[in-house]
Tab-separated table of C-alpha atoms in Angstrom:
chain	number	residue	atom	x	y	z
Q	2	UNK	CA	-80.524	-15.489	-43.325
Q	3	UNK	CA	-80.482	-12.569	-41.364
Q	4	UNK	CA	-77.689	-11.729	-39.625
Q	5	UNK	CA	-78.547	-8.605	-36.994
Q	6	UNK	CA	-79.290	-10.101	-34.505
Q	7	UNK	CA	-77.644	-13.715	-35.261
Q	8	UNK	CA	-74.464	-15.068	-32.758
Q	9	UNK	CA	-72.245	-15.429	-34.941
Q	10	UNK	CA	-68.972	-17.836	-34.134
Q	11	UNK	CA	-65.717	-16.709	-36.218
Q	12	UNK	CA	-62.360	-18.995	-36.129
Q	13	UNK	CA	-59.327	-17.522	-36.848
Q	14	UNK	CA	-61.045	-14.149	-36.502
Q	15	UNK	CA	-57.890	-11.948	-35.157
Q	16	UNK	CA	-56.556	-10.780	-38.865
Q	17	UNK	CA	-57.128	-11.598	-42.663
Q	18	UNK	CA	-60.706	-12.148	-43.903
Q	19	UNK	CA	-61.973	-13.577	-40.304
Q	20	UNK	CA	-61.332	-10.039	-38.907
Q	21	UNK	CA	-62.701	-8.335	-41.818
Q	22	UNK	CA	-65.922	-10.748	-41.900
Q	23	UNK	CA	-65.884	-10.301	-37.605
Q	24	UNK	CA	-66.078	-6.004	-38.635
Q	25	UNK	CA	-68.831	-6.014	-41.166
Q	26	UNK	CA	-71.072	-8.280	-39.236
Q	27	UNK	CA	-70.614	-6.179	-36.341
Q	28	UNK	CA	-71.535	-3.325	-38.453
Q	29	UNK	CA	-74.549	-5.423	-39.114
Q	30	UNK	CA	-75.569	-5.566	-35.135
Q	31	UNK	CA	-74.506	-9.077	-34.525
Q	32	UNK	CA	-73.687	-11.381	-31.365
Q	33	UNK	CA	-69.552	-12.572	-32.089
Q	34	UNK	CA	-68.081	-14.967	-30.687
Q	35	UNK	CA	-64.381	-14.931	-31.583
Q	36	UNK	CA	-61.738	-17.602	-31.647
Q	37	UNK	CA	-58.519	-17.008	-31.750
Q	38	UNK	CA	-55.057	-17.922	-29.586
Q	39	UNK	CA	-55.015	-14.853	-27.228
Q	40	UNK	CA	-56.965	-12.195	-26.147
Q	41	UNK	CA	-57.579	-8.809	-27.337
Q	42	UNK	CA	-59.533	-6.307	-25.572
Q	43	UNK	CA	-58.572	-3.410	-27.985
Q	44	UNK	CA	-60.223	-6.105	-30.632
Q	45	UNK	CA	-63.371	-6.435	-28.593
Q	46	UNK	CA	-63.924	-2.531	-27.710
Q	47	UNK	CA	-63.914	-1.790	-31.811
Q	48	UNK	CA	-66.069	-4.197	-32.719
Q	49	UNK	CA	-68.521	-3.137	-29.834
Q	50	UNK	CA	-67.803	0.704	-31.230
Q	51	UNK	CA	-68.679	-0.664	-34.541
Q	52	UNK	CA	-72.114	-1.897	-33.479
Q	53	UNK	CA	-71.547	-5.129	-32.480
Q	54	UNK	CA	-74.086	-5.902	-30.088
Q	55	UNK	CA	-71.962	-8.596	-27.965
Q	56	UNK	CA	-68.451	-9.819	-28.006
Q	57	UNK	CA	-66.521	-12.636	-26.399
Q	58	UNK	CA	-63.524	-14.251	-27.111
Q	59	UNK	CA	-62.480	-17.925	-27.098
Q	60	UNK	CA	-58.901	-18.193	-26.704
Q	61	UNK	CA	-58.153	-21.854	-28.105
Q	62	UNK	CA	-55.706	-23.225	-30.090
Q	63	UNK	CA	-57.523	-25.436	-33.244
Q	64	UNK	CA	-54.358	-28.002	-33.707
Q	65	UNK	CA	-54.834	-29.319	-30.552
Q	66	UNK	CA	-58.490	-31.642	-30.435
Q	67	UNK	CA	-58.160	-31.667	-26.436
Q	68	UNK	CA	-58.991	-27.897	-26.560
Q	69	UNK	CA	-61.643	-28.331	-29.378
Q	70	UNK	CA	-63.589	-30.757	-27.088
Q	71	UNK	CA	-63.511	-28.324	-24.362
Q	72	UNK	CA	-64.472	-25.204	-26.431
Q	73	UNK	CA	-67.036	-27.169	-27.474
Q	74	UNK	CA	-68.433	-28.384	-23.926
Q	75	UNK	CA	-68.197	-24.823	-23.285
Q	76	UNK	CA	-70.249	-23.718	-25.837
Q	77	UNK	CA	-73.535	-26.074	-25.502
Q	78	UNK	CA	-75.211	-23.174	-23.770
Q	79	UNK	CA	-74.442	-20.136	-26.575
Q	80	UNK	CA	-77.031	-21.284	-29.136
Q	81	UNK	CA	-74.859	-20.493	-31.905
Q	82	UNK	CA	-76.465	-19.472	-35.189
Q	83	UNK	CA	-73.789	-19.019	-38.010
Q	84	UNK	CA	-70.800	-21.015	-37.676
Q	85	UNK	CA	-68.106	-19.645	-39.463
Q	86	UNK	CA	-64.812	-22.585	-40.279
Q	87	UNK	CA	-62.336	-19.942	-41.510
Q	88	UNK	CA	-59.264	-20.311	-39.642
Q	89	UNK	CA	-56.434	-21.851	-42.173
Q	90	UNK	CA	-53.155	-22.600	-42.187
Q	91	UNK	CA	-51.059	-22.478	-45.538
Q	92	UNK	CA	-48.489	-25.406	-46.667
Q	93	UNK	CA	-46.445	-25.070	-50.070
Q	94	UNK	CA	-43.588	-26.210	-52.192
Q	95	UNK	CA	-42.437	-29.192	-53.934
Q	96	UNK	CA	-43.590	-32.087	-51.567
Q	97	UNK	CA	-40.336	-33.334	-50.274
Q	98	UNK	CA	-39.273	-30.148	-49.364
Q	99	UNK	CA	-42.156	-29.308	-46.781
Q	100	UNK	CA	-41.939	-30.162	-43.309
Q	101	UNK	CA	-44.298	-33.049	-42.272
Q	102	UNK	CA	-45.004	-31.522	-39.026
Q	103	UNK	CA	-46.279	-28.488	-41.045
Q	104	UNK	CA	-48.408	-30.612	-43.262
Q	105	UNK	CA	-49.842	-32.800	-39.485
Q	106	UNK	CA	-50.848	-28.955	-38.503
Q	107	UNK	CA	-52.444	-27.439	-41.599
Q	108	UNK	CA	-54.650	-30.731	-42.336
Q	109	UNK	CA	-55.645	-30.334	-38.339
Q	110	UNK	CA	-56.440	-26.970	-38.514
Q	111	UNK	CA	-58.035	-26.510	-42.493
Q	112	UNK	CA	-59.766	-30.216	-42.155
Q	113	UNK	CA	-60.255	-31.584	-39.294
Q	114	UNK	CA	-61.014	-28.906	-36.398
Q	115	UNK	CA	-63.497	-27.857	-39.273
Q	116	UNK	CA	-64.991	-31.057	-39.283
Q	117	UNK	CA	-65.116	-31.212	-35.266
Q	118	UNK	CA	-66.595	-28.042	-34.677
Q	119	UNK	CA	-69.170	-28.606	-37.131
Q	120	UNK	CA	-70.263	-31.792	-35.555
Q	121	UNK	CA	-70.309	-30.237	-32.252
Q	122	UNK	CA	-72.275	-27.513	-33.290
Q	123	UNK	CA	-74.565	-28.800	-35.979
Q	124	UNK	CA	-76.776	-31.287	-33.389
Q	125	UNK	CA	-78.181	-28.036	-31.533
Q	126	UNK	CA	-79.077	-26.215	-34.823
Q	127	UNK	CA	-80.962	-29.232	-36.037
Q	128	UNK	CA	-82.564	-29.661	-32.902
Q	129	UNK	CA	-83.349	-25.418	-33.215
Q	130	UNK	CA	-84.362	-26.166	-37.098
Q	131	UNK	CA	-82.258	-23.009	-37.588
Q	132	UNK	CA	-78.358	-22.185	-38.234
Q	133	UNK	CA	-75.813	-21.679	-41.197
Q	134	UNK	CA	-72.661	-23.635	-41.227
Q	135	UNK	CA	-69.759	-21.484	-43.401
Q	136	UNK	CA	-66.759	-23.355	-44.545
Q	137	UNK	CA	-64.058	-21.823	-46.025
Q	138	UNK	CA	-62.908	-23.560	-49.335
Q	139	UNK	CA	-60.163	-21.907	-51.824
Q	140	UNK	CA	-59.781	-22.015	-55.566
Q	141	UNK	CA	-57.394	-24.377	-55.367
Q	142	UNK	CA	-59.470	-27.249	-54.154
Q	143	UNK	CA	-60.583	-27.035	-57.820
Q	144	UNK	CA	-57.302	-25.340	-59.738
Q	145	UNK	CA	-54.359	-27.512	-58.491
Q	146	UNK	CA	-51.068	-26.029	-59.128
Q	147	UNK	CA	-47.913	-27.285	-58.783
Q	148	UNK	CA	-46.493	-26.281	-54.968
Q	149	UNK	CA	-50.227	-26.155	-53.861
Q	150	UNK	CA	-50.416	-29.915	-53.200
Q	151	UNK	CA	-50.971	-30.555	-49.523
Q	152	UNK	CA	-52.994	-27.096	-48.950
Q	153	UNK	CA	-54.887	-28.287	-52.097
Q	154	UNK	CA	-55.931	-31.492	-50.225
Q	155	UNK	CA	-57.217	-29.934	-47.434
Q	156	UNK	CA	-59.599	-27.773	-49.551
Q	157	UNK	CA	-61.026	-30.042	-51.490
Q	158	UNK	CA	-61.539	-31.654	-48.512
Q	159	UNK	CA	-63.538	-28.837	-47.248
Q	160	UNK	CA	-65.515	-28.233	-50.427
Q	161	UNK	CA	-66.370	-32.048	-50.525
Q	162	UNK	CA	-67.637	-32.113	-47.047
Q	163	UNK	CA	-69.370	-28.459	-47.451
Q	164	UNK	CA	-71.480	-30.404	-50.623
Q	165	UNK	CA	-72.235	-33.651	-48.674
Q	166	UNK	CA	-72.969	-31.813	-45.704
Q	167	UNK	CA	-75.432	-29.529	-47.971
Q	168	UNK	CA	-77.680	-32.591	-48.955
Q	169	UNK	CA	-77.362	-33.926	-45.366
Q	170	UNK	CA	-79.469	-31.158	-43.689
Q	171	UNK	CA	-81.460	-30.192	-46.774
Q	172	UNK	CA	-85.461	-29.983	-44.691
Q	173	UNK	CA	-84.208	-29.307	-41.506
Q	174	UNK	CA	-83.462	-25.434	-40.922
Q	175	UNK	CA	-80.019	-25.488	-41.044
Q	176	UNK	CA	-77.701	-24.422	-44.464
Q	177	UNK	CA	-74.702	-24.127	-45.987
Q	178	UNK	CA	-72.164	-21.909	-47.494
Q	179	UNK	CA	-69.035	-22.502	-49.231
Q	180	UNK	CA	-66.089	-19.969	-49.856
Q	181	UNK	CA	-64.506	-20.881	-52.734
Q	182	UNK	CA	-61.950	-18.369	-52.297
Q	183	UNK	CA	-59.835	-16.335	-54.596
Q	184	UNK	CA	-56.321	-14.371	-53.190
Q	185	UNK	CA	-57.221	-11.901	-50.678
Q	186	UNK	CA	-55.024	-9.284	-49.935
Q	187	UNK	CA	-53.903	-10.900	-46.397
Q	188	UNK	CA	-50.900	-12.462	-44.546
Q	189	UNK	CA	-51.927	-15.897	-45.863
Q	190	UNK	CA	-51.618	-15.035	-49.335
Q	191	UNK	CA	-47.899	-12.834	-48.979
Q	192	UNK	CA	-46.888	-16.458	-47.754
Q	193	UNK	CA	-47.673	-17.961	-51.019
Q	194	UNK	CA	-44.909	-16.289	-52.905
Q	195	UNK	CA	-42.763	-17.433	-49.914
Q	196	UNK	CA	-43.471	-20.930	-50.614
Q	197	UNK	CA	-43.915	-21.293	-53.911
Q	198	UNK	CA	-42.361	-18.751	-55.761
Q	199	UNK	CA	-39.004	-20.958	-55.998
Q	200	UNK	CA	-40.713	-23.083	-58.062
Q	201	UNK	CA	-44.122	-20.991	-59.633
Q	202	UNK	CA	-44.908	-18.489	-61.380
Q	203	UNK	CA	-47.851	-17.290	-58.825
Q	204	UNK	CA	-51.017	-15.437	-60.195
Q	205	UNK	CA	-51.203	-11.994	-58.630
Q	206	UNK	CA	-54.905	-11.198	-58.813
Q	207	UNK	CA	-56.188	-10.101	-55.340
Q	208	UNK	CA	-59.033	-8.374	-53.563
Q	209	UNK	CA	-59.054	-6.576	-49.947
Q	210	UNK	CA	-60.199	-8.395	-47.259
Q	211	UNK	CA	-62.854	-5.673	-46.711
Q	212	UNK	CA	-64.427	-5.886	-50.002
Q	213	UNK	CA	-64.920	-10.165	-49.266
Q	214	UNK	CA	-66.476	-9.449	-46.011
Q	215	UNK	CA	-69.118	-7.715	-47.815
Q	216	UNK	CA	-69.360	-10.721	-50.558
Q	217	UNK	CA	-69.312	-12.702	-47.503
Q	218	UNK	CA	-71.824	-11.149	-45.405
Q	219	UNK	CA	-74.054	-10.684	-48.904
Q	220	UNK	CA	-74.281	-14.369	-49.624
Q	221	UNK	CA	-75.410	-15.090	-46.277
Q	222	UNK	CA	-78.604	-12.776	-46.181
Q	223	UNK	CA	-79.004	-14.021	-49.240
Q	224	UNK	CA	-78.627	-18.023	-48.239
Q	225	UNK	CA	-76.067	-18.738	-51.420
Q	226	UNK	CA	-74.879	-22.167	-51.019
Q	227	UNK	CA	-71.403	-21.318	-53.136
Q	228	UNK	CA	-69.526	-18.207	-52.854
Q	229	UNK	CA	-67.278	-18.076	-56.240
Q	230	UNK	CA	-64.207	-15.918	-57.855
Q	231	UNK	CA	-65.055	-13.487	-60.754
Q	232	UNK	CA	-62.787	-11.682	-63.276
Q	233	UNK	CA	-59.607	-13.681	-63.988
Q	234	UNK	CA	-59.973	-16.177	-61.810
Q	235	UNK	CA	-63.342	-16.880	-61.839
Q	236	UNK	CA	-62.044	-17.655	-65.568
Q	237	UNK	CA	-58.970	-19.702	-64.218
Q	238	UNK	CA	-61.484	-21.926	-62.413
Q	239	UNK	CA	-64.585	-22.331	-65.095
Q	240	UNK	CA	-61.472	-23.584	-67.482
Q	241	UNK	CA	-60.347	-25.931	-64.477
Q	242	UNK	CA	-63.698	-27.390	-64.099
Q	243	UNK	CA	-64.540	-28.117	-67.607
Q	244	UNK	CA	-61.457	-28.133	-69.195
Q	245	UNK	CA	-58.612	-29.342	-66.633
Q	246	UNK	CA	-56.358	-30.563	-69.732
Q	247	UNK	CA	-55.820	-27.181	-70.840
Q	248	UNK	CA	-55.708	-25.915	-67.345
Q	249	UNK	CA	-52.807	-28.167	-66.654
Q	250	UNK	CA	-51.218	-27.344	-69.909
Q	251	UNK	CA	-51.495	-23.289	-68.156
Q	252	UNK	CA	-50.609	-24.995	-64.827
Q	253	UNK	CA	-47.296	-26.718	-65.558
Q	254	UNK	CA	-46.424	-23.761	-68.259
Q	255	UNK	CA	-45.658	-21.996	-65.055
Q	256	UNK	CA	-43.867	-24.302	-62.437
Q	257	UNK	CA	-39.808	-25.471	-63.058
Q	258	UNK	CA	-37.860	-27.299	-60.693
């Protein structure tokens, strides 16, 4: 799918991998549309400078549905092409000790708000018999760590719906992509030893933000249903998949209480 030219809606686009994904595609002369809690004008003159060829920014907040509703209300008219779920929220630690109200907000934001955006949005693409719907997935919906096990819910939640949703709107115009992403050098993933260092021995291996963008942006001109890890964890996650009782041996080798 082409995306000069496309309008392009990014979530959680004001740092991490949603800016990074928000400057490449802008390199690539697209339409943004930008969510995120406040606005940034210094935000929307770079990406214009960049070669964006429109920006405008939604300032909503994801964890509340109320504003979701009206976002979406609002956006019936913008004929969005690539919907982009990234926006995430990170939970981790032994179970008991994370708060609940943490857990209410990152299932909101990571699950549900996904969810409701996509049905909002999907309807009109259908109707267009064009549009890609991105979800953003991690490794650990599929390698499930000790300390991971709320924020692993959520993504394998995503991935789940991403692969039902896939054969749901197979024939009509309309794909999919899932990010089954690896640690990216972002705020998000300097939390992780936060949370579960106490208790983990946490893998280190990393890429920039920038250089995903470009795997990003790649796999959408080039309508790949699954973006996947390489190296070492692309290895971590083959030997979850086909052999998870020697990946939990690795797993649990690494966590003490």
């Amino acid at each position: 799918m082409k995306i000069d030219g496309a309008k392009i809606l990014i979530t959680g686009s004001n740092r991490g991998i949603g800016l990074a994904v928000a400057q490449e595609m802008a390199r690539r002369k697209a339409h943004l549309h930008l969510q995120m809690r406040s606005q940034d004008s210094k935000l929307t003159e770079s990406l214009l400078a960049l070669g964006a060829l429109s920006v405008k920014i939604w300032q909503v907040d994801l964890s509340v549905r109320d504003q979701i509703e009206k976002w979406l209300s609002e956006l019936q008219n913008e004929k969005v092409d690539i919907l982009f779920n990234n926006a995430g929220q990170l939970t981790g630690g032994l179970l008991e000790d994370q708060k609940i109200d943490e857990i209410y907000s990152m299932f909101q934001v990571n699950v549900n708000a996904l969810v409701h955006l996509t049905h909002g949005l999907l309807p009109g693409m259908i109707q267009r018999r064009f549009g890609k719907i991105i979800n953003h997935s991690s490794v650990s919906a599929i390698m499930h760590f000790p300390c991971a096990s709320t924020y692993a819910a959520s993504k394998a939640a995503v991935l789940a719906f991403s692969n039902c949703l896939q054969l749901e709107v197979a024939g009509t115009g309309v794909s999919t992509l899932c990010l089954v992403t690896p640690g990216i050098q972002t705020r998000m993933f300097n939390q992780i030893s936060e949370k579960y260092a106490k208790n983990l021995e946490v893998p280190k291996d990393s890429i920039a933000p920038e250089v995903y963008a470009m795997k990003i942006c790649e796999a959408v001109e080039n309508d790949l249903v699954t973006l996947g890890p390489s190296g070492a964890t692309g290895f971590g996650l083959a030997l979850a998949r086909h052999l998870p009782s020697v990946f939990r041996r690795a797993a649990a080798a690494r966590f003490h209480r």
